[in-house]
Short mmCIF file of C-alpha atoms in Angstrom, two decimals:
data_model
loop_
_atom_site.label_atom_id
_atom_site.label_comp_id
_atom_site.label_asym_id
_atom_site.label_seq_id
_atom_site.Cartn_x
_atom_site.Cartn_y
_atom_site.Cartn_z
CA UNK O 1074 97.44 87.65 104.14
CA UNK O 1075 96.86 90.31 101.49
CA UNK O 1076 97.89 93.89 102.06
CA UNK O 1077 94.30 95.13 102.23
CA UNK O 1078 93.30 92.49 104.78
CA UNK O 1079 96.31 93.29 106.95
CA UNK O 1080 95.45 96.97 106.81
CA UNK O 1081 91.81 96.37 107.68
CA UNK O 1082 92.52 94.11 110.63
CA UNK O 1083 95.23 96.32 112.07
CA UNK O 1084 93.07 99.44 111.82
CA UNK O 1085 90.03 97.73 113.29
CA UNK O 1086 92.03 96.31 116.18
CA UNK O 1087 93.56 99.70 116.98
CA UNK O 1088 90.26 101.55 116.76
CA UNK O 1089 88.67 99.78 119.73
CA UNK O 1090 84.96 100.38 120.10
CA UNK O 1091 83.89 103.33 122.21
CA UNK O 1092 81.55 100.90 123.90
CA UNK O 1093 84.55 99.18 125.40
CA UNK O 1094 85.74 102.30 127.16
CA UNK O 1095 86.32 102.07 130.90
CA UNK O 1096 83.17 100.90 132.64
CA UNK O 1097 82.14 101.66 136.17
CA UNK O 1098 80.90 99.13 138.66
CA UNK O 1099 77.18 99.37 139.52
CA UNK O 1100 76.72 101.76 142.41
CA UNK O 1101 74.01 103.29 144.51
CA UNK O 1102 72.40 106.44 143.10
CA UNK O 1103 74.11 109.68 144.04
CA UNK O 1104 72.84 113.20 144.25
CA UNK O 1105 73.59 115.23 141.13
CA UNK O 1106 76.34 117.86 141.47
CA UNK O 1107 77.95 120.06 138.83
CA UNK O 1108 80.64 118.18 136.91
CA UNK O 1109 83.87 120.22 136.92
CA UNK O 1110 85.34 118.60 133.81
CA UNK O 1111 84.23 117.25 130.44
CA UNK O 1112 84.41 113.67 131.74
CA UNK O 1113 81.04 112.36 132.80
CA UNK O 1114 80.56 109.12 134.77
CA UNK O 1115 78.09 106.37 133.98
CA UNK O 1116 77.13 105.58 137.56
CA UNK O 1117 73.44 105.81 138.55
CA UNK O 1118 72.44 109.39 139.35
CA UNK O 1119 69.25 110.54 141.00
CA UNK O 1120 67.24 113.23 139.25
CA UNK O 1121 67.78 116.67 140.81
CA UNK O 1122 64.73 117.71 142.77
CA UNK O 1123 63.53 114.16 143.30
CA UNK O 1124 61.62 111.68 141.23
CA UNK O 1125 62.99 109.51 138.46
CA UNK O 1126 64.38 110.22 135.01
CA UNK O 1127 61.49 109.56 132.64
CA UNK O 1128 62.24 107.88 129.31
CA UNK O 1129 60.14 108.08 126.15
CA UNK O 1130 60.38 106.03 122.97
CA UNK O 1131 59.86 107.07 119.34
CA UNK O 1132 59.98 104.24 116.81
CA UNK O 1133 60.13 104.66 113.03
CA UNK O 1134 57.89 101.65 112.41
CA UNK O 1135 57.62 97.90 112.87
CA UNK O 1136 61.07 96.45 112.14
CA UNK O 1137 62.77 93.54 113.84
CA UNK O 1138 66.01 95.40 114.51
CA UNK O 1139 64.28 97.99 116.71
CA UNK O 1140 63.12 95.82 119.62
CA UNK O 1141 66.38 93.91 119.33
CA UNK O 1142 68.34 97.15 119.78
CA UNK O 1143 66.08 98.31 122.63
CA UNK O 1144 66.68 94.98 124.36
CA UNK O 1145 70.47 95.45 124.39
CA UNK O 1146 70.20 99.08 125.49
CA UNK O 1147 68.22 97.89 128.52
CA UNK O 1148 70.83 95.19 129.11
CA UNK O 1149 73.52 97.89 129.02
CA UNK O 1150 71.66 100.04 131.54
CA UNK O 1151 71.30 96.98 133.77
CA UNK O 1152 75.02 96.26 133.46
CA UNK O 1153 75.78 99.82 134.57
CA UNK O 1154 73.55 99.42 137.61
CA UNK O 1155 70.68 101.71 136.63
CA UNK O 1156 67.93 99.10 136.76
CA UNK O 1157 67.00 95.48 137.06
CA UNK O 1158 64.53 93.81 134.72
CA UNK O 1159 63.35 90.22 134.42
CA UNK O 1160 63.99 88.27 131.25
CA UNK O 1161 62.26 90.03 128.37
CA UNK O 1162 60.06 87.56 126.45
CA UNK O 1163 61.08 86.74 122.89
CA UNK O 1164 59.02 87.90 119.93
CA UNK O 1165 57.83 91.23 121.33
CA UNK O 1166 57.43 94.16 118.98
CA UNK O 1167 58.51 97.65 119.99
CA UNK O 1168 55.20 98.63 121.55
CA UNK O 1169 54.89 95.40 123.57
CA UNK O 1170 58.50 95.59 124.75
CA UNK O 1171 58.08 99.19 125.92
CA UNK O 1172 54.95 98.24 127.85
CA UNK O 1173 56.79 95.27 129.40
CA UNK O 1174 59.61 97.57 130.52
CA UNK O 1175 57.20 100.14 131.93
CA UNK O 1176 55.54 97.46 134.05
CA UNK O 1177 58.52 95.32 135.04
CA UNK O 1178 61.74 97.35 135.17
CA UNK O 1179 62.82 98.14 138.74
CA UNK O 1180 64.93 101.24 139.32
CA UNK O 1181 65.52 103.96 141.89
CA UNK O 1182 66.46 106.38 139.12
CA UNK O 1183 64.75 105.51 135.81
CA UNK O 1184 61.19 105.06 134.59
CA UNK O 1185 59.99 103.81 131.20
CA UNK O 1186 56.86 105.90 130.64
CA UNK O 1187 54.27 103.61 129.08
CA UNK O 1188 52.28 106.27 127.23
CA UNK O 1189 55.37 108.20 126.09
CA UNK O 1190 55.56 106.01 123.00
CA UNK O 1191 55.14 107.11 119.41
CA UNK O 1192 55.18 105.48 115.96
CA UNK O 1193 53.88 106.54 112.53
CA UNK O 1194 52.58 103.05 111.75
CA UNK O 1195 54.19 101.07 108.93
CA UNK O 1196 56.82 103.74 108.19
CA UNK O 1197 53.91 105.82 106.91
CA UNK O 1198 55.24 109.20 105.72
CA UNK O 1199 51.74 110.68 105.74
CA UNK O 1200 51.44 110.09 109.49
CA UNK O 1201 54.79 111.58 110.46
CA UNK O 1202 53.60 115.21 110.81
CA UNK O 1203 50.86 114.15 113.25
CA UNK O 1204 53.34 112.15 115.33
CA UNK O 1205 55.74 115.13 115.44
CA UNK O 1206 52.85 117.31 116.58
CA UNK O 1207 51.91 114.82 119.30
CA UNK O 1208 55.47 114.72 120.60
CA UNK O 1209 55.74 118.52 120.53
CA UNK O 1210 52.48 118.88 122.43
CA UNK O 1211 53.45 116.32 125.06
CA UNK O 1212 56.86 117.89 125.64
CA UNK O 1213 55.61 121.48 125.75
CA UNK O 1214 52.42 120.98 127.77
CA UNK O 1215 53.19 118.15 130.17
CA UNK O 1216 56.98 118.39 130.28
CA UNK O 1217 57.18 114.94 131.82
CA UNK O 1218 59.72 113.24 129.53
CA UNK O 1219 63.43 113.73 130.26
CA UNK O 1220 64.95 111.75 127.36
CA UNK O 1221 63.68 110.12 124.18
CA UNK O 1222 65.16 107.07 122.53
CA UNK O 1223 64.57 107.63 118.80
CA UNK O 1224 64.72 104.23 117.12
CA UNK O 1225 65.47 104.25 113.41
CA UNK O 1226 66.20 106.78 110.68
CA UNK O 1227 62.75 108.34 110.40
CA UNK O 1228 62.43 108.84 114.15
CA UNK O 1229 65.90 110.38 114.26
CA UNK O 1230 65.09 112.70 111.36
CA UNK O 1231 61.85 113.81 112.99
CA UNK O 1232 63.46 114.54 116.36
CA UNK O 1233 66.18 116.53 114.59
CA UNK O 1234 63.49 118.40 112.65
CA UNK O 1235 61.86 119.28 115.97
CA UNK O 1236 65.19 120.62 117.23
CA UNK O 1237 65.51 117.82 119.84
CA UNK O 1238 63.59 119.69 122.55
CA UNK O 1239 64.72 117.09 125.11
CA UNK O 1240 67.86 114.95 125.13
CA UNK O 1241 67.51 112.46 122.27
CA UNK O 1242 69.55 109.32 121.66
CA UNK O 1243 69.14 108.02 118.09
CA UNK O 1244 69.70 104.29 117.67
CA UNK O 1245 69.50 101.71 114.86
CA UNK O 1246 70.14 104.02 111.95
CA UNK O 1247 72.38 102.98 109.05
CA UNK O 1248 73.92 106.40 108.34
CA UNK O 1249 73.00 109.25 110.67
CA UNK O 1250 75.16 111.72 108.73
CA UNK O 1251 73.92 110.71 105.30
CA UNK O 1252 70.32 110.81 106.55
CA UNK O 1253 70.95 114.35 107.83
CA UNK O 1254 70.03 113.44 111.38
CA UNK O 1255 73.34 114.83 112.65
CA UNK O 1256 75.54 117.50 111.14
CA UNK O 1257 78.75 115.45 110.95
CA UNK O 1258 80.63 112.53 112.42
CA UNK O 1259 82.06 114.77 115.13
CA UNK O 1260 79.12 117.09 115.78
CA UNK O 1261 75.41 116.34 116.02
CA UNK O 1262 74.60 119.98 115.37
CA UNK O 1263 72.06 120.19 118.21
CA UNK O 1264 72.84 120.33 121.94
CA UNK O 1265 70.22 117.71 122.79
CA UNK O 1266 70.96 115.26 119.97
CA UNK O 1267 73.24 112.21 119.86
CA UNK O 1268 73.50 109.37 117.33
CA UNK O 1269 75.86 106.44 116.90
CA UNK O 1270 78.09 107.07 113.88
CA UNK O 1271 80.36 104.47 112.27
CA UNK O 1272 82.73 106.26 109.86
CA UNK O 1273 83.49 104.38 106.67
CA UNK O 1274 81.82 101.23 107.97
CA UNK O 1275 80.10 100.32 104.73
CA UNK O 1276 83.03 101.36 102.59
CA UNK O 1277 85.21 98.97 104.63
CA UNK O 1278 82.72 96.19 104.10
CA UNK O 1279 82.53 96.63 100.34
CA UNK O 1280 86.30 97.00 99.93
CA UNK O 1281 86.87 93.84 101.92
CA UNK O 1282 84.23 91.94 99.93
CA UNK O 1283 85.84 93.06 96.64
CA UNK O 1284 89.27 91.96 97.86
CA UNK O 1285 87.97 88.47 98.70
CA UNK O 1286 85.57 88.13 95.74
CA UNK O 1287 86.89 90.10 92.71
CA UNK O 1288 83.48 90.87 91.25
CA UNK O 1289 82.86 93.16 88.28
CA UNK O 1290 79.16 93.74 89.03
CA UNK O 1291 77.64 94.12 92.49
CA UNK O 1292 73.90 93.85 93.18
CA UNK O 1293 71.97 96.11 95.58
CA UNK O 1294 68.31 95.76 96.58
CA UNK O 1295 66.62 98.75 98.21
CA UNK O 1296 63.60 100.97 98.07
CA UNK O 1297 64.46 103.84 95.73
CA UNK O 1298 63.59 106.57 98.18
CA UNK O 1299 65.84 108.87 100.24
CA UNK O 1300 65.35 106.63 103.27
CA UNK O 1301 65.82 103.42 101.30
CA UNK O 1302 69.07 104.65 99.78
CA UNK O 1303 70.29 105.57 103.26
CA UNK O 1304 69.40 102.16 104.72
CA UNK O 1305 71.31 100.46 101.90
CA UNK O 1306 74.33 102.79 102.15
CA UNK O 1307 74.03 103.51 98.42
CA UNK O 1308 76.35 106.56 98.46
CA UNK O 1309 79.07 104.53 100.21
CA UNK O 1310 78.79 101.67 97.71
CA UNK O 1311 78.84 104.05 94.76
CA UNK O 1312 81.91 105.79 96.21
CA UNK O 1313 83.85 102.51 96.41
CA UNK O 1314 82.62 101.42 92.97
CA UNK O 1315 84.04 104.60 91.49
CA UNK O 1316 87.33 104.24 93.37
CA UNK O 1317 87.94 100.57 92.55
CA UNK O 1318 86.10 100.23 89.27
CA UNK O 1319 83.09 97.95 89.32
CA UNK O 1320 79.46 98.32 88.25
CA UNK O 1321 76.52 98.56 90.65
CA UNK O 1322 73.19 97.12 89.52
CA UNK O 1323 70.12 97.81 91.63
CA UNK O 1324 66.50 96.75 92.01
CA UNK O 1325 63.78 98.89 93.57
CA UNK O 1326 61.94 96.95 96.32
CA UNK O 1327 59.20 99.03 97.91
CA UNK O 1328 59.02 98.68 101.69
CA UNK O 1329 57.50 101.68 103.45
CA UNK O 1330 53.81 102.07 104.12
CA UNK O 1331 52.97 98.45 103.17
CA UNK O 1332 52.58 95.20 105.15
CA UNK O 1333 55.91 93.58 106.02
CA UNK O 1334 54.92 90.46 104.09
CA UNK O 1335 54.61 92.53 100.92
CA UNK O 1336 57.94 94.23 101.62
CA UNK O 1337 59.53 90.77 101.98
CA UNK O 1338 58.09 89.58 98.66
CA UNK O 1339 59.34 92.70 96.92
CA UNK O 1340 62.85 92.21 98.29
CA UNK O 1341 63.07 88.48 97.56
CA UNK O 1342 61.75 89.02 94.02
CA UNK O 1343 64.45 91.66 93.47
CA UNK O 1344 67.21 89.37 94.71
CA UNK O 1345 65.92 86.64 92.40
CA UNK O 1346 65.86 89.09 89.45
CA UNK O 1347 69.36 90.48 90.11
CA UNK O 1348 70.95 87.10 90.83
CA UNK O 1349 71.28 86.39 87.08
CA UNK O 1350 72.76 89.81 86.36
CA UNK O 1351 75.56 90.26 88.91
CA UNK O 1352 78.75 88.58 90.12
CA UNK O 1353 78.09 89.27 93.82
CA UNK O 1354 75.42 90.70 96.11
CA UNK O 1355 75.64 93.16 99.00
CA UNK O 1356 72.65 92.29 101.19
CA UNK O 1357 71.69 95.54 102.88
CA UNK O 1358 69.13 96.71 105.41
CA UNK O 1359 65.56 96.38 104.17
CA UNK O 1360 62.34 96.26 106.17
CA UNK O 1361 61.30 93.03 104.47
CA UNK O 1362 64.53 91.22 105.34
CA UNK O 1363 64.17 90.05 108.94
CA UNK O 1364 65.66 87.19 110.97
CA UNK O 1365 62.64 85.18 109.89
CA UNK O 1366 63.03 85.91 106.16
CA UNK O 1367 66.74 86.41 105.46
CA UNK O 1368 66.99 82.65 104.84
CA UNK O 1369 64.78 83.13 101.77
CA UNK O 1370 67.32 85.55 100.32
CA UNK O 1371 70.17 83.18 101.22
CA UNK O 1372 68.42 80.33 99.38
CA UNK O 1373 67.89 82.45 96.25
CA UNK O 1374 71.56 83.43 96.15
CA UNK O 1375 72.84 79.94 96.94
CA UNK O 1376 70.77 78.46 94.10
CA UNK O 1377 72.07 81.14 91.73
CA UNK O 1378 75.63 80.57 93.07
CA UNK O 1379 76.11 84.26 93.82
CA UNK O 1380 78.52 85.24 96.66
CA UNK O 1381 76.92 87.50 99.25
CA UNK O 1382 78.00 89.89 101.96
CA UNK O 1383 75.65 90.71 104.87
CA UNK O 1384 75.62 94.37 105.91
CA UNK O 1385 73.96 93.59 109.25
CA UNK O 1386 76.41 90.99 110.44
CA UNK O 1387 77.22 87.45 111.38
CA UNK O 1388 73.71 86.33 112.34
CA UNK O 1389 72.73 86.62 108.69
CA UNK O 1390 75.80 84.58 107.79
CA UNK O 1391 74.58 81.89 110.17
CA UNK O 1392 71.28 82.05 108.25
CA UNK O 1393 73.04 81.26 104.94
CA UNK O 1394 74.65 84.39 103.52
CA UNK O 1395 78.29 83.88 102.61
CA UNK O 1396 80.22 86.35 104.78
CA UNK O 1397 80.21 89.56 106.79
CA UNK O 1398 82.29 92.00 108.78
CA UNK O 1399 80.29 93.38 111.66
CA UNK O 1400 79.97 93.71 115.42
CA UNK O 1401 80.69 90.60 117.46
CA UNK O 1402 77.31 90.95 119.10
CA UNK O 1403 74.74 93.63 119.81
CA UNK O 1404 75.76 93.95 123.45
CA UNK O 1405 78.51 96.36 122.39
CA UNK O 1406 75.96 98.57 120.66
CA UNK O 1407 73.60 98.46 123.61
CA UNK O 1408 76.33 99.39 126.07
CA UNK O 1409 77.41 102.32 123.90
CA UNK O 1410 73.89 103.77 123.95
CA UNK O 1411 73.42 102.93 127.64
CA UNK O 1412 76.62 104.74 128.55
CA UNK O 1413 75.49 107.74 126.51
CA UNK O 1414 72.16 107.86 128.40
CA UNK O 1415 73.96 107.45 131.71
CA UNK O 1416 76.36 110.31 130.99
CA UNK O 1417 73.49 112.56 129.94
CA UNK O 1418 71.81 111.95 133.30
CA UNK O 1419 75.17 112.70 134.93
CA UNK O 1420 75.18 116.20 133.44
CA UNK O 1421 76.46 115.86 129.88
CA UNK O 1422 74.76 117.49 126.96
CA UNK O 1423 74.30 114.89 124.22
CA UNK O 1424 76.29 117.05 121.82
CA UNK O 1425 79.31 116.90 124.13
CA UNK O 1426 79.64 113.14 123.85
CA UNK O 1427 81.46 111.32 121.08
CA UNK O 1428 79.20 109.79 118.48
CA UNK O 1429 81.91 107.59 116.96
CA UNK O 1430 81.63 103.84 117.45
CA UNK O 1431 83.91 101.35 115.73
CA UNK O 1432 82.75 97.74 115.71
CA UNK O 1433 85.21 95.05 116.82
CA UNK O 1434 87.27 93.39 114.09
CA UNK O 1435 85.40 90.32 112.91
CA UNK O 1436 84.90 88.10 109.89
CA UNK O 1437 82.11 85.54 109.70
CA UNK O 1438 82.01 82.90 106.98
CA UNK O 1439 79.48 80.21 106.09
CA UNK O 1440 81.41 77.23 104.72
CA UNK O 1441 78.28 75.37 103.69
CA UNK O 1442 77.26 78.32 101.52
CA UNK O 1443 80.80 78.57 100.13
CA UNK O 1444 80.67 74.93 99.08
CA UNK O 1445 77.18 75.21 97.59
CA UNK O 1446 78.12 78.15 95.35
CA UNK O 1447 81.54 76.75 94.40
CA UNK O 1448 83.51 79.42 96.26
CA UNK O 1449 86.92 78.35 97.62
CA UNK O 1450 87.86 80.81 100.40
CA UNK O 1451 91.52 81.88 100.44
CA UNK O 1452 93.48 80.31 103.27
CA UNK O 1453 94.18 83.67 104.86
CA UNK O 1454 90.44 84.36 105.09
CA UNK O 1455 89.85 81.01 106.81
CA UNK O 1456 92.65 81.79 109.27
CA UNK O 1457 91.29 85.28 109.94
CA UNK O 1458 87.65 84.27 110.37
CA UNK O 1459 86.34 84.65 113.91
CA UNK O 1460 83.13 82.75 113.21
CA UNK O 1461 82.88 79.86 110.76
CA UNK O 1462 79.52 78.18 110.21
CA UNK O 1463 79.38 74.69 108.76
CA UNK O 1464 75.64 74.73 108.07
CA UNK O 1465 72.80 77.07 107.27
CA UNK O 1466 70.62 77.62 110.32
CA UNK O 1467 67.31 75.82 109.88
CA UNK O 1468 63.86 77.18 110.58
CA UNK O 1469 64.06 80.09 108.18
#
């Protein structure tokens, strides 16, 4: 195995995910008492003064990753003993899933508040001020929301802009530091704010990809806006390009404020355009690239015989992209956020809790894609791969 691969795997194995920290067995709710130390449990805790902890939800827009992340957060809370919920139907958007949880989750301690739900439409920047005002009014006048799950970069930015008037857990954001949601990896900057931060995650991905596929030009597709550059980890890619010495070629694919079908077309057209200009492609987060459409991108790159690396993880490799290094499954992410919420309700201020989360060491490889593009994986990569797919998943 090459020196870089050995270094990556050793470091990832040592830096075990925070989500795999010691877990507590589900227990009956206890009465809240002052915590004498900086260690906060995750066991169910009744709200002081009676009643239930009331959760609100602020979503950046309609994007497939958001309900998926909410689903695993709920699963994490259930694992920790805070609630029980029947099987959540597939295919629900964020609004429908929140309503389902409000109606069906059973808990002695938690309540998903159906009307404490906000979204500025299709990532519509023009509607964000009105949504911020609505949240401010609700929190200041009714004071009936104890914690807000802010899903996505825009929601996280808006809650930070408001000063996080209630405890806020930011989920499903590519780079909370780069997006200026939190102050730094170690410090959110606001007592009531917490976000999952993965230091050097995207730099690791690009360095690994370059070690396996020695490309001279790397393609990036993203909307050329501050948010789009954050989703695509553009600063991280440019940093590695400067360090190692390769060229980055990009294509602007508009995504915000338009129907998702149009965003998909823009992205796929960009991948098709760039595929004749680059040696490899880093497939990043984009609103138009969903589980239902990533296969279109995979087909474009397979036909062009361009190696690809999936930022989001192994599911996109199963759908036809060449390889990835990402979390084994979303349950780790959900448990991390669930434990954060649990510790907040056990007396922690969000700012007190570590934001750092390191995903488990993992390589995923699609052999069918490798064969179709004429790529012969090194033996050490085959030996190190945790997931190897022989075919492209159908139904894309």
